[in-house]
mmCIF file of C-alpha atoms in Angstrom:
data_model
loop_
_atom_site.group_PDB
_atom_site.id
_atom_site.type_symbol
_atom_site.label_atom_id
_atom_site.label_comp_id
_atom_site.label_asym_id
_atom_site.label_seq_id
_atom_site.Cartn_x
_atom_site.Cartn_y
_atom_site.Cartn_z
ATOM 1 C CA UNK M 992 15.727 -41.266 4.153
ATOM 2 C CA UNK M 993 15.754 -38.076 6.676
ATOM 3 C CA UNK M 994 12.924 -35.933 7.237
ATOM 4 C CA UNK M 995 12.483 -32.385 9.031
ATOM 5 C CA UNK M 996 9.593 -32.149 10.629
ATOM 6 C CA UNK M 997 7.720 -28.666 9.643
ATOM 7 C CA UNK M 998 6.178 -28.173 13.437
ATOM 8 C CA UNK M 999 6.742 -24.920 13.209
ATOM 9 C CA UNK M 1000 4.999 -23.946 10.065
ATOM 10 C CA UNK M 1001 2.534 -26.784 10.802
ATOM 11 C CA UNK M 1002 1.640 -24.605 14.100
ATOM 12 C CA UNK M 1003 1.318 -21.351 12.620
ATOM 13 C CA UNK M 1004 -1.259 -23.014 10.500
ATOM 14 C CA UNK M 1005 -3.551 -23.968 13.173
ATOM 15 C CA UNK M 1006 -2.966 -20.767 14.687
ATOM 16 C CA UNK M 1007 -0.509 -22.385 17.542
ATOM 17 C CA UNK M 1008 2.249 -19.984 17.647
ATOM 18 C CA UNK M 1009 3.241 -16.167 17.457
ATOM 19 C CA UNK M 1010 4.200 -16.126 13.983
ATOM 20 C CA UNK M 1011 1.686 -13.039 13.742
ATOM 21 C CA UNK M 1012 3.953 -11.386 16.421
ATOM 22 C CA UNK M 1013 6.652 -12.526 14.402
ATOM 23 C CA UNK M 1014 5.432 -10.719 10.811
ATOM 24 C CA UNK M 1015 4.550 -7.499 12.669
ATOM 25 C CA UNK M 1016 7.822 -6.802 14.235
ATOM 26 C CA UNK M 1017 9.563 -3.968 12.749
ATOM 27 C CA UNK M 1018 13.182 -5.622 12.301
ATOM 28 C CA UNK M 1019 11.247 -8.064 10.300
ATOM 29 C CA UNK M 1020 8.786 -6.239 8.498
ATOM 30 C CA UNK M 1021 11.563 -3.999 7.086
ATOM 31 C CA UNK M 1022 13.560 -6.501 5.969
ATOM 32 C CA UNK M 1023 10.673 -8.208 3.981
ATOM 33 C CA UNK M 1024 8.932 -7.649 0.562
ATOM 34 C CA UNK M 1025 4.939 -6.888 0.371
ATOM 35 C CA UNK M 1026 5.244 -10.446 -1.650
ATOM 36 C CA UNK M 1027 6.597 -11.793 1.597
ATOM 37 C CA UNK M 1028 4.485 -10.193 3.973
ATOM 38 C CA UNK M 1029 1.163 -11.466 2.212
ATOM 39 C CA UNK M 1030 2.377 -14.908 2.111
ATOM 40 C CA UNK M 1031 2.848 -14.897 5.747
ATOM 41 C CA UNK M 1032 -0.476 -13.309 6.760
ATOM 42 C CA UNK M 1033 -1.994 -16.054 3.921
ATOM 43 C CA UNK M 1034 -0.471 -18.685 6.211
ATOM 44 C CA UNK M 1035 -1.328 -18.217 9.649
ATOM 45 C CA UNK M 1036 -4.091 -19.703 10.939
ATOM 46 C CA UNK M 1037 -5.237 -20.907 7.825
ATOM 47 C CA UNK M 1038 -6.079 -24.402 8.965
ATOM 48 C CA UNK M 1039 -7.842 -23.707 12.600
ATOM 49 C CA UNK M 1040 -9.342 -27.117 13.050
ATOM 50 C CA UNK M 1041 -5.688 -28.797 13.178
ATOM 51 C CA UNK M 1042 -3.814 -29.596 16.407
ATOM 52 C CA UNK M 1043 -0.624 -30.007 17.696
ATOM 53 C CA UNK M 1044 -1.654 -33.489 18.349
ATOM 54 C CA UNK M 1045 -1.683 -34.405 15.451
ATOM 55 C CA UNK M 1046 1.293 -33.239 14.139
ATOM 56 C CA UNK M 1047 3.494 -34.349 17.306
ATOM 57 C CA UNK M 1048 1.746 -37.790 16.453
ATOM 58 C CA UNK M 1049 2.814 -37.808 12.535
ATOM 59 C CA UNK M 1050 6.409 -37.203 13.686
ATOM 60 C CA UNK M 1051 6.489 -39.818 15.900
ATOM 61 C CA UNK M 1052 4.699 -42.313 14.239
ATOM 62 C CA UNK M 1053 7.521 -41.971 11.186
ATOM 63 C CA UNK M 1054 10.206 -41.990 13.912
ATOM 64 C CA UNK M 1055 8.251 -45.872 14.908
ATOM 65 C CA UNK M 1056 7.980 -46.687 11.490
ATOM 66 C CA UNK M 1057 12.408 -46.188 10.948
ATOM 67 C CA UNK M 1058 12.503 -42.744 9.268
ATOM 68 C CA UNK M 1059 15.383 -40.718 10.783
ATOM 69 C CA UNK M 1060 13.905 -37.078 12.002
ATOM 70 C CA UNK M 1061 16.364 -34.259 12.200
ATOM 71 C CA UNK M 1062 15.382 -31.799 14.930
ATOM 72 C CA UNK M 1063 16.112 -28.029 14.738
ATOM 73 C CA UNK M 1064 13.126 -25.820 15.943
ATOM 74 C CA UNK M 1065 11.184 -28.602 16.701
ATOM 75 C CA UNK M 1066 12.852 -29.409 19.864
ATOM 76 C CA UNK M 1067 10.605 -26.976 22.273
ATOM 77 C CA UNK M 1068 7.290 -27.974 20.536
ATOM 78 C CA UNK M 1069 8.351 -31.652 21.804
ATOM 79 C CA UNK M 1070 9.706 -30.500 25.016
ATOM 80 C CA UNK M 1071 5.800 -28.971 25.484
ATOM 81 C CA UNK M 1072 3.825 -32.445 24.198
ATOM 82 C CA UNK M 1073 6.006 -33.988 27.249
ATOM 83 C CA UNK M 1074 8.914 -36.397 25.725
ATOM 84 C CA UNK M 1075 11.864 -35.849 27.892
ATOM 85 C CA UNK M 1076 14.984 -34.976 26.810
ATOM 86 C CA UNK M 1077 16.475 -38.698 26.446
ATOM 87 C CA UNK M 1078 13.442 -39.649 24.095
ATOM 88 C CA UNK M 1079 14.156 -35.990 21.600
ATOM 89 C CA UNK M 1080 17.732 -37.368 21.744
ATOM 90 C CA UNK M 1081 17.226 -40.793 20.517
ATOM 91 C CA UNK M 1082 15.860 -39.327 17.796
ATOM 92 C CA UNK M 1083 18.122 -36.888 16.326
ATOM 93 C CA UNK M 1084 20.930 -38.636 14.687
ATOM 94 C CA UNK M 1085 23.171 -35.850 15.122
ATOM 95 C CA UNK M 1086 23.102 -35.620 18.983
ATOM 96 C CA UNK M 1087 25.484 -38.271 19.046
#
């Protein structure tokens, strides 16, 4: 089993990230339905009393427990909580 951590979407919950930035730029906004738009306002910062903690914790405690974790946009939230590069590496199976 693989998993891919959702930091991302897991930070625009607890209002961690500029995803609001994100859904107001114009290259974005025109290229997305009302549908689309609503969903993303809906989302952000919906869960305020989470923290990055805990999700940087949830990763690494399935990485401990033998799950393989794929990175892709995860890398820099990672990065941020402090792990150093060779510790991000170890876990992503496709770095080789």
């Amino acid at each position: 089993m693989l998993v891919c951590p959702t930091i991302v979407a897991g930070a625009s919950t607890i209002g961690d990230s500029d995803t609001s930035d994100f859904a107001k730029d114009e290259g974005v906004r025109s290229k997305l339905s009302e549908e689309w738009l609503n969903a993303i306002h809906k989302h952000i910062h919906s869960y305020p009393q989470g923290k990055m903690e805990y999700l940087l914790e949830t990763v690494k405690a399935s990485h401990d427990a033998g799950v393989d974790i794929r990175l892709g946009p995860i890398l820099q939230h990672l990065m941020w909580a402090g792990w150093c590069p060779e510790q991000v590496c170890t876990m992503n199976c496709s770095c080789g």
